[in-house]
Structures are given as C-alpha cells and as structure tokens.
PDB file of C-alpha atoms and ligand atoms in Angstrom:
ATOM      1  CA  UNK F  26     -16.264 -15.081   6.601  1.00 42.00           C
ATOM      2  CA  UNK F  27     -14.744 -12.755   9.214  1.00 41.00           C
ATOM      3  CA  UNK F  28     -14.109 -14.109  12.673  1.00 42.00           C
ATOM      4  CA  UNK F  29     -12.425 -12.209  15.468  1.00 36.00           C
ATOM      5  CA  UNK F  30     -11.306 -12.886  18.959  1.00 34.00           C
ATOM      6  CA  UNK F  31     -11.096  -9.421  20.448  1.00 39.00           C
ATOM      7  CA  UNK F  32      -9.470  -8.002  23.568  1.00 35.00           C
ATOM      8  CA  UNK F  33      -6.352 -10.121  23.333  1.00 39.00           C
ATOM      9  CA  UNK F  34      -3.006  -8.923  24.595  1.00 39.00           C
ATOM     10  CA  UNK F  35      -1.298  -6.549  22.212  1.00 45.00           C
ATOM     11  CA  UNK F  36       2.234  -7.004  23.451  1.00 47.00           C
ATOM     12  CA  UNK F  37       4.605  -9.280  21.618  1.00 52.00           C
ATOM     13  CA  UNK F  38       6.043 -10.463  24.919  1.00 53.00           C
ATOM     14  CA  UNK F  39       3.793 -13.469  25.152  1.00 57.00           C
ATOM     15  CA  UNK F  40       5.053 -15.046  21.967  1.00 75.00           C
ATOM     16  CA  UNK F  41       4.284 -14.544  18.315  1.00 86.00           C
ATOM     17  CA  UNK F  42       1.185 -12.473  17.678  1.00 93.00           C
ATOM     18  CA  UNK F  43      -1.629 -13.698  15.497  1.00 97.00           C
ATOM     19  CA  UNK F  44      -1.511 -11.414  12.444  1.00 98.00           C
ATOM     20  CA  UNK F  45      -4.287 -11.165   9.882  1.00 98.00           C
ATOM     21  CA  UNK F  46      -4.150  -8.611   7.088  1.00 98.00           C
ATOM     22  CA  UNK F  47      -7.313  -7.638   5.215  1.00 98.00           C
ATOM     23  CA  UNK F  48      -6.396  -7.001   1.602  1.00 98.00           C
ATOM     24  CA  UNK F  49      -7.748  -6.396  -1.876  1.00 98.00           C
ATOM     25  CA  UNK F  50      -5.588  -7.058  -4.950  1.00 97.00           C
ATOM     26  CA  UNK F  51      -4.083  -3.910  -6.472  1.00 97.00           C
ATOM     27  CA  UNK F  52      -4.959  -1.823  -3.413  1.00 98.00           C
ATOM     28  CA  UNK F  53      -2.655  -0.006  -1.009  1.00 98.00           C
ATOM     29  CA  UNK F  54      -2.827  -3.127   1.172  1.00 98.00           C
ATOM     30  CA  UNK F  55       0.078  -4.223  -1.011  1.00 98.00           C
ATOM     31  CA  UNK F  56       2.337  -1.997   1.102  1.00 99.00           C
ATOM     32  CA  UNK F  57       1.841  -3.759   4.478  1.00 98.00           C
ATOM     33  CA  UNK F  58       1.852  -7.077   2.617  1.00 98.00           C
ATOM     34  CA  UNK F  59       5.363  -6.256   1.421  1.00 98.00           C
ATOM     35  CA  UNK F  60       6.280  -5.136   4.955  1.00 98.00           C
ATOM     36  CA  UNK F  61       5.086  -8.401   6.487  1.00 98.00           C
ATOM     37  CA  UNK F  62       6.865 -10.431   3.815  1.00 98.00           C
ATOM     38  CA  UNK F  63      10.021  -8.437   4.458  1.00 98.00           C
ATOM     39  CA  UNK F  64       9.761  -9.153   8.196  1.00 98.00           C
ATOM     40  CA  UNK F  65       9.239 -12.818   7.454  1.00 98.00           C
ATOM     41  CA  UNK F  66       6.673 -13.314  10.201  1.00 98.00           C
ATOM     42  CA  UNK F  67       3.762 -15.702   9.719  1.00 97.00           C
ATOM     43  CA  UNK F  68       0.564 -13.902   8.699  1.00 98.00           C
ATOM     44  CA  UNK F  69      -2.710 -14.646   6.989  1.00 97.00           C
ATOM     45  CA  UNK F  70      -4.480 -12.487   4.464  1.00 97.00           C
ATOM     46  CA  UNK F  71      -8.232 -12.164   4.205  1.00 98.00           C
ATOM     47  CA  UNK F  72      -9.556 -11.145   0.804  1.00 98.00           C
ATOM     48  CA  UNK F  73     -12.053  -8.285   0.777  1.00 98.00           C
ATOM     49  CA  UNK F  74     -14.030  -8.317  -2.467  1.00 97.00           C
ATOM     50  CA  UNK F  75     -14.132  -4.581  -3.150  1.00 96.00           C
ATOM     51  CA  UNK F  76     -15.507  -5.206  -6.667  1.00 93.00           C
ATOM     52  CA  UNK F  77     -18.805  -6.237  -5.078  1.00 96.00           C
ATOM     53  CA  UNK F  78     -18.655  -3.733  -2.216  1.00 96.00           C
ATOM     54  CA  UNK F  79     -17.730  -6.186   0.529  1.00 97.00           C
ATOM     55  CA  UNK F  80     -15.794  -3.397   2.268  1.00 97.00           C
ATOM     56  CA  UNK F  81     -19.189  -1.819   3.066  1.00 97.00           C
ATOM     57  CA  UNK F  82     -20.704  -5.029   4.462  1.00 98.00           C
ATOM     58  CA  UNK F  83     -21.756  -5.085   8.106  1.00 98.00           C
ATOM     59  CA  UNK F  84     -19.220  -7.835   8.756  1.00 97.00           C
ATOM     60  CA  UNK F  85     -16.321  -5.810   7.434  1.00 98.00           C
ATOM     61  CA  UNK F  86     -17.505  -2.514   8.949  1.00 98.00           C
ATOM     62  CA  UNK F  87     -17.366  -4.262  12.319  1.00 98.00           C
ATOM     63  CA  UNK F  88     -13.637  -4.652  11.693  1.00 98.00           C
ATOM     64  CA  UNK F  89     -13.029  -1.248  10.096  1.00 98.00           C
ATOM     65  CA  UNK F  90     -15.919   1.229  10.244  1.00 98.00           C
ATOM     66  CA  UNK F  91     -14.088   3.291   7.605  1.00 98.00           C
ATOM     67  CA  UNK F  92     -14.776   0.543   5.064  1.00 98.00           C
ATOM     68  CA  UNK F  93     -11.206   0.453   3.748  1.00 98.00           C
ATOM     69  CA  UNK F  94      -8.285  -1.898   3.426  1.00 98.00           C
ATOM     70  CA  UNK F  95      -5.705  -2.477   4.743  1.00 98.00           C
ATOM     71  CA  UNK F  96      -6.566  -3.564   8.246  1.00 98.00           C
ATOM     72  CA  UNK F  97      -4.000  -5.450  10.282  1.00 98.00           C
ATOM     73  CA  UNK F  98      -5.699  -7.474  12.988  1.00 98.00           C
ATOM     74  CA  UNK F  99      -3.202  -8.121  15.772  1.00 98.00           C
ATOM     75  CA  UNK F 100      -4.291 -10.740  18.260  1.00 97.00           C
ATOM     76  CA  UNK F 101      -7.890  -9.949  17.356  1.00 97.00           C
ATOM     77  CA  UNK F 102      -7.611  -6.165  17.534  1.00 98.00           C
ATOM     78  CA  UNK F 103      -7.788  -4.166  14.281  1.00 98.00           C
ATOM     79  CA  UNK F 104      -5.227  -1.509  13.393  1.00 98.00           C
ATOM     80  CA  UNK F 105      -6.064   0.702  10.406  1.00 98.00           C
ATOM     81  CA  UNK F 106      -4.222   3.280   8.295  1.00 98.00           C
ATOM     82  CA  UNK F 107      -1.020   2.468   6.477  1.00 98.00           C
ATOM     83  CA  UNK F 108       1.012   5.022   8.418  1.00 98.00           C
ATOM     84  CA  UNK F 109       0.020   3.416  11.720  1.00 98.00           C
ATOM     85  CA  UNK F 110       0.364  -0.169  10.502  1.00 98.00           C
ATOM     86  CA  UNK F 111       3.800   0.406   8.981  1.00 98.00           C
ATOM     87  CA  UNK F 112       5.020   2.377  11.996  1.00 98.00           C
ATOM     88  CA  UNK F 113       3.830  -0.335  14.367  1.00 98.00           C
ATOM     89  CA  UNK F 114       5.443  -3.075  12.293  1.00 98.00           C
ATOM     90  CA  UNK F 115       8.693  -1.113  12.180  1.00 98.00           C
ATOM     91  CA  UNK F 116       8.746  -0.659  15.955  1.00 97.00           C
ATOM     92  CA  UNK F 117       7.687  -4.230  16.662  1.00 97.00           C
ATOM     93  CA  UNK F 118      10.190  -5.838  14.286  1.00 98.00           C
ATOM     94  CA  UNK F 119      13.207  -3.500  14.308  1.00 97.00           C
ATOM     95  CA  UNK F 120      15.544  -6.133  12.858  1.00 97.00           C
ATOM     96  CA  UNK F 121      13.594  -6.167   9.588  1.00 98.00           C
ATOM     97  CA  UNK F 122      14.824  -2.665   8.711  1.00 98.00           C
ATOM     98  CA  UNK F 123      11.496  -1.432   7.385  1.00 98.00           C
ATOM     99  CA  UNK F 124      12.793   2.062   8.170  1.00 98.00           C
ATOM    100  CA  UNK F 125      16.363   3.172   8.918  1.00 98.00           C
ATOM    101  CA  UNK F 126      17.096   3.081  12.642  1.00 97.00           C
ATOM    102  CA  UNK F 127      16.895   6.487  14.309  1.00 97.00           C
ATOM    103  CA  UNK F 128      18.297   7.817  17.546  1.00 96.00           C
ATOM    104  CA  UNK F 129      16.061  10.803  18.193  1.00 98.00           C
ATOM    105  CA  UNK F 130      12.395  11.752  18.037  1.00 97.00           C
ATOM    106  CA  UNK F 131      12.930  14.313  15.299  1.00 98.00           C
ATOM    107  CA  UNK F 132      14.352  11.747  12.861  1.00 97.00           C
ATOM    108  CA  UNK F 133      11.508   9.403  13.804  1.00 97.00           C
ATOM    109  CA  UNK F 134       9.061  12.209  12.981  1.00 98.00           C
ATOM    110  CA  UNK F 135      10.759  12.686   9.591  1.00 98.00           C
ATOM    111  CA  UNK F 136       9.984   9.054   8.811  1.00 98.00           C
ATOM    112  CA  UNK F 137       6.342   9.512   9.806  1.00 98.00           C
ATOM    113  CA  UNK F 138       6.369  12.564   7.532  1.00 98.00           C
ATOM    114  CA  UNK F 139       7.574  10.410   4.614  1.00 98.00           C
ATOM    115  CA  UNK F 140       4.900   7.745   5.208  1.00 98.00           C
ATOM    116  CA  UNK F 141       2.247  10.444   5.656  1.00 98.00           C
ATOM    117  CA  UNK F 142       3.352  12.065   2.396  1.00 98.00           C
ATOM    118  CA  UNK F 143       2.490   8.864   0.544  1.00 98.00           C
ATOM    119  CA  UNK F 144      -0.698   8.289   2.485  1.00 98.00           C
ATOM    120  CA  UNK F 145      -1.986  11.854   2.602  1.00 98.00           C
ATOM    121  CA  UNK F 146      -0.635  13.498  -0.560  1.00 98.00           C
ATOM    122  CA  UNK F 147       0.339  10.897  -3.151  1.00 98.00           C
ATOM    123  CA  UNK F 148      -2.470   8.396  -2.492  1.00 98.00           C
ATOM    124  CA  UNK F 149      -5.286  10.943  -3.031  1.00 98.00           C
ATOM    125  CA  UNK F 150      -3.691  11.815  -6.387  1.00 98.00           C
ATOM    126  CA  UNK F 151      -3.539   8.079  -7.170  1.00 98.00           C
ATOM    127  CA  UNK F 152      -7.268   7.789  -6.514  1.00 98.00           C
ATOM    128  CA  UNK F 153      -8.064  10.606  -8.948  1.00 98.00           C
ATOM    129  CA  UNK F 154      -5.788   9.166 -11.640  1.00 98.00           C
ATOM    130  CA  UNK F 155      -6.720   5.512 -11.161  1.00 97.00           C
ATOM    131  CA  UNK F 156     -10.376   5.707 -10.129  1.00 96.00           C
ATOM    132  CA  UNK F 157     -11.778   8.998 -11.466  1.00 96.00           C
ATOM    133  CA  UNK F 158     -15.296   7.566 -11.577  1.00 95.00           C
ATOM    134  CA  UNK F 159     -15.357   7.620  -7.787  1.00 94.00           C
ATOM    135  CA  UNK F 160     -15.737  11.378  -8.124  1.00 96.00           C
ATOM    136  CA  UNK F 161     -17.935  11.822 -11.217  1.00 95.00           C
ATOM    137  CA  UNK F 162     -20.017   8.888 -12.459  1.00 93.00           C
ATOM    138  CA  UNK F 163     -20.080  10.057 -16.066  1.00 94.00           C
ATOM    139  CA  UNK F 164     -17.127   8.210 -17.621  1.00 92.00           C
ATOM    140  CA  UNK F 165     -16.121  10.870 -20.119  1.00 94.00           C
ATOM    141  CA  UNK F 166     -16.330  13.729 -17.628  1.00 95.00           C
ATOM    142  CA  UNK F 167     -14.474  11.774 -14.970  1.00 95.00           C
ATOM    143  CA  UNK F 168     -11.601  11.061 -17.359  1.00 93.00           C
ATOM    144  CA  UNK F 169     -11.565  14.557 -18.868  1.00 93.00           C
ATOM    145  CA  UNK F 170     -11.741  16.415 -15.575  1.00 96.00           C
ATOM    146  CA  UNK F 171     -10.768  14.257 -12.587  1.00 97.00           C
ATOM    147  CA  UNK F 172      -8.087  12.065 -14.183  1.00 97.00           C
ATOM    148  CA  UNK F 173      -6.686  14.957 -16.151  1.00 96.00           C
ATOM    149  CA  UNK F 174      -6.292  17.251 -13.094  1.00 97.00           C
ATOM    150  CA  UNK F 175      -5.124  14.308 -10.967  1.00 97.00           C
ATOM    151  CA  UNK F 176      -2.452  13.558 -13.575  1.00 98.00           C
ATOM    152  CA  UNK F 177      -1.122  17.115 -13.606  1.00 97.00           C
ATOM    153  CA  UNK F 178      -0.987  17.175  -9.787  1.00 98.00           C
ATOM    154  CA  UNK F 179       0.692  13.774  -9.865  1.00 98.00           C
ATOM    155  CA  UNK F 180       3.295  15.012 -12.340  1.00 98.00           C
ATOM    156  CA  UNK F 181       4.476  17.506  -9.721  1.00 98.00           C
ATOM    157  CA  UNK F 182       4.965  14.958  -6.928  1.00 98.00           C
ATOM    158  CA  UNK F 183       6.399  12.288  -9.218  1.00 98.00           C
ATOM    159  CA  UNK F 184       8.824  14.877 -10.604  1.00 98.00           C
ATOM    160  CA  UNK F 185       9.971  15.585  -7.051  1.00 98.00           C
ATOM    161  CA  UNK F 186      10.405  11.888  -6.287  1.00 98.00           C
ATOM    162  CA  UNK F 187      12.182  11.301  -9.600  1.00 98.00           C
ATOM    163  CA  UNK F 188      14.683  14.039  -8.668  1.00 98.00           C
ATOM    164  CA  UNK F 189      15.213  12.502  -5.238  1.00 98.00           C
ATOM    165  CA  UNK F 190      16.051   9.131  -6.836  1.00 98.00           C
ATOM    166  CA  UNK F 191      18.507  10.626  -9.346  1.00 98.00           C
ATOM    167  CA  UNK F 192      21.574   9.863  -7.188  1.00 98.00           C
ATOM    168  CA  UNK F 193      20.390   6.932  -5.092  1.00 98.00           C
ATOM    169  CA  UNK F 194      18.756   3.549  -5.576  1.00 98.00           C
ATOM    170  CA  UNK F 195      16.257   3.883  -2.725  1.00 98.00           C
ATOM    171  CA  UNK F 196      14.276   6.624  -0.956  1.00 98.00           C
ATOM    172  CA  UNK F 197      16.764   6.791   1.925  1.00 98.00           C
ATOM    173  CA  UNK F 198      19.908   6.176  -0.120  1.00 98.00           C
ATOM    174  CA  UNK F 199      21.642   2.818  -0.233  1.00 98.00           C
ATOM    175  CA  UNK F 200      19.225   1.022   2.072  1.00 97.00           C
ATOM    176  CA  UNK F 201      15.806  -0.155   0.977  1.00 98.00           C
ATOM    177  CA  UNK F 202      12.873   0.819   3.215  1.00 98.00           C
ATOM    178  CA  UNK F 203       9.114   0.350   3.244  1.00 99.00           C
ATOM    179  CA  UNK F 204       8.815   3.902   1.873  1.00 99.00           C
ATOM    180  CA  UNK F 205      10.144   2.330  -1.342  1.00 99.00           C
ATOM    181  CA  UNK F 206       7.353  -0.225  -1.063  1.00 98.00           C
ATOM    182  CA  UNK F 207       4.821   2.602  -0.758  1.00 99.00           C
ATOM    183  CA  UNK F 208       6.326   4.339  -3.788  1.00 98.00           C
ATOM    184  CA  UNK F 209       6.251   1.057  -5.732  1.00 98.00           C
ATOM    185  CA  UNK F 210       2.523   0.634  -5.134  1.00 98.00           C
ATOM    186  CA  UNK F 211       1.634   4.231  -6.059  1.00 98.00           C
ATOM    187  CA  UNK F 212       3.756   4.132  -9.223  1.00 98.00           C
ATOM    188  CA  UNK F 213       2.374   0.753 -10.313  1.00 98.00           C
ATOM    189  CA  UNK F 214      -1.229   1.806  -9.593  1.00 98.00           C
ATOM    190  CA  UNK F 215      -1.037   4.810 -11.894  1.00 98.00           C
ATOM    191  CA  UNK F 216       1.070   3.167 -14.610  1.00 98.00           C
ATOM    192  CA  UNK F 217      -1.369   0.279 -14.933  1.00 97.00           C
ATOM    193  CA  UNK F 218      -4.015   2.782 -16.055  1.00 97.00           C
ATOM    194  CA  UNK F 219      -1.718   4.444 -18.582  1.00 96.00           C
ATOM    195  CA  UNK F 220       0.042   7.208 -16.642  1.00 98.00           C
ATOM    196  CA  UNK F 221       2.779   8.624 -18.935  1.00 97.00           C
ATOM    197  CA  UNK F 222       6.140   7.429 -17.587  1.00 97.00           C
ATOM    198  CA  UNK F 223       8.743   8.863 -19.938  1.00 97.00           C
ATOM    199  CA  UNK F 224       9.546  11.971 -17.886  1.00 98.00           C
ATOM    200  CA  UNK F 225      10.410   9.824 -14.848  1.00 98.00           C
ATOM    201  CA  UNK F 226      13.341   7.514 -15.731  1.00 98.00           C
ATOM    202  CA  UNK F 227      14.457   7.093 -12.109  1.00 98.00           C
ATOM    203  CA  UNK F 228      11.009   5.945 -11.113  1.00 98.00           C
ATOM    204  CA  UNK F 229      11.002   3.410 -13.930  1.00 98.00           C
ATOM    205  CA  UNK F 230      14.381   2.101 -12.738  1.00 98.00           C
ATOM    206  CA  UNK F 231      13.185   2.034  -9.137  1.00 98.00           C
ATOM    207  CA  UNK F 232      10.181  -0.084 -10.120  1.00 98.00           C
ATOM    208  CA  UNK F 233      12.404  -2.577 -11.979  1.00 98.00           C
ATOM    209  CA  UNK F 234      14.804  -2.717  -9.031  1.00 98.00           C
ATOM    210  CA  UNK F 235      12.170  -3.276  -6.374  1.00 98.00           C
ATOM    211  CA  UNK F 236      10.389  -5.938  -8.436  1.00 98.00           C
ATOM    212  CA  UNK F 237      13.517  -8.101  -7.930  1.00 98.00           C
ATOM    213  CA  UNK F 238      13.137  -8.017  -4.154  1.00 98.00           C
ATOM    214  CA  UNK F 239      12.004 -11.398  -2.782  1.00 98.00           C
ATOM    215  CA  UNK F 240       9.544  -9.836  -0.303  1.00 98.00           C
ATOM    216  CA  UNK F 241       7.933  -7.890  -3.137  1.00 98.00           C
ATOM    217  CA  UNK F 242       7.753 -10.995  -5.325  1.00 98.00           C
ATOM    218  CA  UNK F 243       6.075 -12.936  -2.519  1.00 98.00           C
ATOM    219  CA  UNK F 244       3.592 -10.105  -1.897  1.00 98.00           C
ATOM    220  CA  UNK F 245       2.696 -10.084  -5.597  1.00 98.00           C
ATOM    221  CA  UNK F 246       2.273 -13.854  -5.535  1.00 98.00           C
ATOM    222  CA  UNK F 247      -0.201 -13.473  -2.669  1.00 98.00           C
ATOM    223  CA  UNK F 248      -2.096 -10.907  -4.752  1.00 97.00           C
ATOM    224  CA  UNK F 249      -2.040 -13.193  -7.770  1.00 98.00           C
ATOM    225  CA  UNK F 250      -3.630 -15.982  -5.713  1.00 97.00           C
ATOM    226  CA  UNK F 251      -6.402 -13.624  -4.630  1.00 97.00           C
ATOM    227  CA  UNK F 252      -6.930 -12.503  -8.227  1.00 97.00           C
ATOM    228  CA  UNK F 253      -7.405 -16.170  -9.169  1.00 97.00           C
ATOM    229  CA  UNK F 254     -10.070 -16.476  -6.465  1.00 97.00           C
ATOM    230  CA  UNK F 255     -11.862 -13.389  -7.794  1.00 97.00           C
ATOM    231  CA  UNK F 256     -11.661 -14.730 -11.359  1.00 97.00           C
ATOM    232  CA  UNK F 257     -13.046 -18.096 -10.277  1.00 98.00           C
ATOM    233  CA  UNK F 258     -15.963 -16.230  -8.698  1.00 97.00           C
ATOM    234  CA  UNK F 259     -16.446 -14.166 -11.879  1.00 97.00           C
ATOM    235  CA  UNK F 260     -15.951 -10.843 -10.079  1.00 97.00           C
ATOM    236  CA  UNK F 261     -12.430  -9.823 -11.047  1.00 96.00           C
ATOM    237  CA  UNK F 262     -12.177  -6.373 -12.629  1.00 91.00           C
ATOM    238  CA  UNK F 263      -9.013  -5.344 -14.456  1.00 90.00           C
ATOM    239  CA  UNK F 264      -7.784  -1.859 -13.510  1.00 84.00           C
ATOM    240  CA  UNK F 265      -8.671   0.589 -16.314  1.00 79.00           C
TER     241      UNK F 265
HETATM  242  N1  GSH C 319      -5.696   6.275   4.540  1.00 83.79           N
HETATM  243  C1  GSH C 319      -5.918   4.878   4.285  1.00 83.79           C
HETATM  244  C2  GSH C 319      -6.483   4.726   2.882  1.00 83.79           C
HETATM  245  C3  GSH C 319      -7.042   3.358   2.645  1.00 83.79           C
HETATM  246  C4  GSH C 319      -7.747   3.267   1.303  1.00 83.79           C
HETATM  247  O1  GSH C 319      -8.124   4.285   0.683  1.00 83.79           O
HETATM  248  N2  GSH C 319      -7.942   2.034   0.836  1.00 83.79           N
HETATM  249  C5  GSH C 319      -8.633   1.818  -0.402  1.00 83.79           C
HETATM  250  C6  GSH C 319      -7.861   0.851  -1.293  1.00 83.79           C
HETATM  251  S1  GSH C 319      -6.343   1.557  -1.879  1.00 83.79           S
HETATM  252  C7  GSH C 319      -9.987   1.190  -0.135  1.00 83.79           C
HETATM  253  O2  GSH C 319     -10.121   0.363   0.743  1.00 83.79           O
HETATM  254  N3  GSH C 319     -11.000   1.571  -0.910  1.00 83.79           N
HETATM  255  C8  GSH C 319     -12.303   1.007  -0.812  1.00 83.79           C
HETATM  256  C9  GSH C 319     -13.360   2.045  -0.772  1.00 83.79           C
HETATM  257  O3  GSH C 319     -13.048   3.231  -0.611  1.00 83.79           O
HETATM  258  O4  GSH C 319     -14.530   1.682  -0.905  1.00 83.79           O
HETATM  259  C10 GSH C 319      -4.626   4.103   4.467  1.00 83.79           C
HETATM  260  O5  GSH C 319      -3.569   4.644   4.148  1.00 83.79           O
HETATM  261  O6  GSH C 319      -4.644   2.970   4.964  1.00 83.79           O
END
C-alpha cells in the first residue's frame, strides 16, 4: 500500500514537488489538507485506517515511527508534526497566505507560538474530550473522569479563543489563516461528540464562516470520499 522513493531533492527549485499526505478522516490531518487545498497545489492523500490500527503497521511506522497522521511526504521524504508541516507549507508557498506575512523573526516566532498552542495545548484537550477511552478503557470511568476533566480544561481555552474572536472574523483579524483551519478542526472534533457550545457564540459563528471557504469544502469532500472507502470496507466508526 505504501510506496516511497526516498532521498529525493527537497528544494522546490527543480519544479513541482511530489506531495503525498497521509490522512485519516476526522483527524488533525484535516488541517494540512485544508492548507494544501488553499495553496491549490496538486497532492495525493493516502488513507490510513486508524480504526484497524494501520498507523501501527510496520509499513506505516517506516514512514512515521510515531505512528500518527498527518505525514506530508515531500519528494519521498516524510515530514511529521502539524506545526512543522504548516510552517514548511507557509514558507514554500508564500502567495497562498497560510499565515500573515512577517518582516522579523519575532513575529514569525509568534506564529509558531499560535500553531504550537493548537498542537501542544488544545489538541491534548481534544484527545481527552473526544477519545477518553485512550486513557481509561472502562467506558463509564473514561467518560466520568477523563472527558469530564478534559471538558473543563477545554472550557478555559475555548473561552479565551471565543473572547479573541469577539471583534474579528478570523484569528489574525480580517485575514483568514491556517490557524483558523486548526481552530476549525479542534472545534468540530469536540462538538461532534457533544461538547456544549452555547457559551461560545463566536466560535459557532467562526465554524459557520469557515465552512463556506472553498478550500475547506474541498478538504471535507476528500474526507467524505475516504469515509466512503472505510464504509465499503465495513470499518468506519462514527465519532462518539
Ligand atoms: N503532534 C502531532 C499529533 C498527531 C496526532 O495525534 N494524530 C492523531 C490523529 S488526530 C493520530 O494519528 N492518532 C493515532 C494514534 O495515536 O494511534 C501533530 O500535531 O501532527
């Protein structure tokens, strides 16, 4: 299933790179999918069947020993971690406006800080809210303890983000960025398992706004096609 030609040139100077994104529907791989759709570059997605543990297969571990999606394979060489993938895409395709253009290293570091906030703070809360059984196998305990504490921690960060969006449509103001794409995925991932939304009206509006974006629509269509594949194989699991 996975085939790689390694050790290729990583510069973009020799023409368009070959881009392959390893994804799983509903996962944080949605964020680089949106980024690539926003750029408009040609890329392929490879479906990793996390429902049957394919991310721990020898084949996939050869691509990403961490056993996680997303992985962006650029001319045969894997790049992992959303912060790195999104930063690389932003630098490689500056015209796409994935992040506002900056003129000094400090402002660039602020953008890394924003991406790292979603990757390192918000995402771990998402995992506790959305997949509590990863932490405690007993269903009742996992919901009562892990999801419940994850939800109260999440309320704090979502409250902060809701306040930030009170006077602006997007994370950075008037201009959309991939940080909005990251927020969209985290918000969707918790809401789909019943996270209470009423205290966060600006987040609800943000989700409606971003769902109108063509790149986001195309990314969701890609996910929908992969969900159909999983359904046809009888291994699709609805988020609960
Ligand atoms: N820090 C990583 C996190 C990646 C991650 O946790 N991916 C999840 C999906 S959202 C995954 O592959 N989970 C499969 C597993 O842990 O077995 C990143 O930001 O790229």
